[in-house]
Coordinates of C-alpha atoms in Angstrom, one line a residue:
M267 CA 42.9 90.3 109.6
N268 CA 41.5 92.5 113.1
D269 CA 44.5 94.5 115.0
G270 CA 45.0 91.2 117.4
Y271 CA 44.9 88.7 115.3
K272 CA 47.9 90.7 113.1
I273 CA 49.8 91.3 116.3
F274 CA 49.4 87.6 117.4
H275 CA 50.0 86.6 113.4
D276 CA 53.7 88.8 113.5
A277 CA 54.8 88.0 117.0
V278 CA 54.5 84.3 116.4
G279 CA 55.8 84.4 112.3
E280 CA 58.6 86.7 114.2
T281 CA 59.4 83.8 116.5
A282 CA 59.4 80.7 114.3
D283 CA 61.5 82.9 111.4
G284 CA 64.2 84.4 114.1
W285 CA 64.3 80.8 115.0
L286 CA 64.6 79.5 111.1
K287 CA 67.8 82.3 110.4
N288 CA 69.0 81.5 113.6
G289 CA 68.8 78.1 114.4
L290 CA 66.9 77.0 117.9
P291 CA 66.9 78.0 121.1
S292 CA 67.5 76.3 124.4
R293 CA 65.3 73.8 125.6
Q294 CA 64.6 76.6 128.2
V295 CA 64.0 79.2 126.4
L296 CA 61.6 77.3 123.8
E297 CA 59.9 76.5 126.7
E298 CA 59.4 80.5 128.3
S299 CA 59.0 81.6 124.1
A300 CA 55.9 78.9 124.3
A301 CA 54.1 80.9 126.5
R302 CA 55.0 84.0 125.8
L303 CA 52.7 83.2 123.2
L304 CA 50.3 81.9 125.0
H305 CA 50.0 85.4 127.4
L306 CA 50.1 87.2 124.4
R307 CA 47.1 85.5 123.1
Q308 CA 45.4 85.7 126.3
E309 CA 45.8 89.1 126.7
L310 CA 44.9 89.9 122.8
K311 CA 41.9 88.3 123.8
I312 CA 41.5 85.9 120.6
P313 CA 42.0 82.2 120.3
G314 CA 44.6 81.7 117.9
L315 CA 45.8 82.8 114.8
W316 CA 42.3 81.5 113.7
E317 CA 39.3 82.7 114.8
H318 CA 37.3 79.0 114.2
P319 CA 40.4 77.2 115.7
P320 CA 41.3 74.0 114.8
C321 CA 42.1 71.1 116.2
M322 CA 44.8 67.9 116.5
V323 CA 45.7 64.3 117.9
T324 CA 48.4 64.2 119.0
A325 CA 50.1 60.6 119.6
T326 CA 53.8 58.8 119.2
L327 CA 53.6 54.8 118.0
D328 CA 57.4 54.9 118.7
D329 CA 58.8 57.5 121.5
G330 CA 58.4 56.8 125.0
L331 CA 59.8 59.8 125.9
G332 CA 57.5 62.6 123.7
Q333 CA 60.2 65.1 123.7
G334 CA 59.6 67.0 120.7
L335 CA 55.9 66.0 121.0
G336 CA 56.0 67.6 124.2
I337 CA 57.4 71.4 122.5
I338 CA 55.0 70.9 120.0
E339 CA 51.7 70.6 122.4
K340 CA 53.2 73.8 124.3
F341 CA 53.1 75.8 121.0
A342 CA 50.0 74.4 119.4
A343 CA 48.0 75.6 122.4
A344 CA 50.2 78.8 122.7
I345 CA 48.9 79.1 119.2
G346 CA 44.6 78.4 120.2
I347 CA 44.8 75.1 118.4
R348 CA 42.2 72.7 120.0
L349 CA 44.5 69.1 121.9
I350 CA 43.5 65.7 121.9
S351 CA 47.3 63.8 123.0
L352 CA 46.7 60.0 123.7
G353 CA 50.0 60.4 124.8
L354 CA 53.2 58.4 124.0
L355 CA 53.4 54.3 122.3
Q356 CA 50.3 54.4 121.0
P357 CA 48.8 51.8 118.7
A358 CA 47.8 52.4 115.6
A359 CA 44.0 51.2 116.1
A360 CA 44.3 53.8 119.5
I361 CA 45.3 56.5 117.2
V362 CA 42.8 55.8 114.1
D363 CA 39.9 55.2 116.6
A364 CA 40.7 59.3 118.0
C365 CA 41.1 60.5 114.4
R366 CA 37.8 59.2 113.8
D367 CA 36.1 60.1 116.5
E368 CA 36.5 63.7 117.1
K369 CA 37.8 64.3 113.2
P370 CA 40.8 66.3 113.9
D371 CA 42.7 69.0 111.5
F372 CA 46.0 67.6 112.5
L373 CA 47.0 64.3 113.7
G374 CA 50.6 65.4 115.1
M375 CA 53.3 62.5 115.3
T376 CA 57.2 62.3 116.1
I377 CA 58.7 59.1 113.9
L378 CA 61.7 58.0 116.3
Q379 CA 62.0 54.8 113.7
F380 CA 61.7 53.5 110.3
D381 CA 59.9 50.8 111.4
T382 CA 57.1 52.6 111.9
E383 CA 56.4 53.2 108.5
E384 CA 54.4 50.2 108.3
E385 CA 52.0 51.0 110.9
L386 CA 51.6 55.5 109.9
T387 CA 50.5 54.6 106.4
A388 CA 48.3 52.1 107.6
I389 CA 46.8 55.0 110.1
A390 CA 47.1 57.7 106.9
G391 CA 44.7 55.6 104.8
Q392 CA 42.1 55.1 107.7
L393 CA 41.9 58.7 108.5
P394 CA 39.5 60.8 107.4
K395 CA 39.9 62.9 104.9
K396 CA 40.2 66.1 106.5
T397 CA 42.6 65.4 108.2
R398 CA 46.1 65.8 107.5
I399 CA 49.0 64.0 109.2
V400 CA 51.9 66.8 110.9
A401 CA 55.1 65.0 111.4
G402 CA 58.6 64.6 112.6
G403 CA 61.7 63.5 114.4
P404 CA 64.3 61.5 112.5
A405 CA 62.8 59.4 110.8
F406 CA 61.8 62.4 108.1
T407 CA 65.6 64.0 108.7
G408 CA 67.3 60.6 107.3
D409 CA 65.7 59.5 104.8
P410 CA 63.4 62.4 102.6
D411 CA 61.2 60.4 101.3
F412 CA 59.7 58.8 104.0
A413 CA 56.8 61.8 104.6
D414 CA 55.6 60.6 100.9
R415 CA 55.8 56.9 101.0
T416 CA 53.6 57.0 104.8
G417 CA 50.9 59.7 103.4
T418 CA 52.4 62.1 106.1
H419 CA 51.2 65.6 104.7
Y420 CA 54.3 67.8 106.6
A421 CA 57.3 66.5 108.0
A422 CA 58.5 69.6 110.0
R423 CA 62.6 69.4 111.1
N424 CA 61.6 71.1 113.7
V425 CA 59.2 73.5 116.4
A426 CA 59.4 76.2 114.2
A427 CA 58.7 75.0 110.3
F428 CA 55.5 73.5 112.6
L429 CA 55.2 77.0 113.4
R430 CA 56.0 78.4 110.4
F431 CA 53.4 75.6 109.1
M432 CA 50.5 76.6 111.0
L433 CA 50.9 80.6 110.1
D434 CA 50.6 79.4 105.8
D435 CA 47.0 77.3 107.2
A436 CA 45.3 80.1 108.8
A437 CA 46.5 82.6 106.6
S438 CA 44.9 79.8 104.1
R439 CA 42.1 80.3 106.0
P440 CA 38.3 82.5 105.2

């Protein structure tokens, strides 16, 4: 890992680990932190945590506000993930079609309600093999087995956990 990647990796790690230890700051501070990481990445002239950035499609099935997904998208862009945002309240078929067309590394979703379990399970069963679902929201925090039942690869309890997951992914790639 060259110096720029190491500096950036360490900055993202310090951010995530601080929040995991001390709790998340306000939304304003979250947004400022995402902007700071993006600025650092641009200053270092690196594509992100990865030499070859992954792609992530994002959407919600049942979230009409998308506040959590909005924060995840800001940080995903800051760390160098190529984003394809489908938007809020997307039908399962549109999400599956986009993933089949784009073949992303990740499908990022917010799930609020337990009644989307059947749709999420159907989506998981139709994704390209390389696409991993990274999701968050009350359905996952309220039911620890929801992720396993729906085929979700990783349930992030917040943006700090999302960043830690992505740091681990970046470290596992050649």
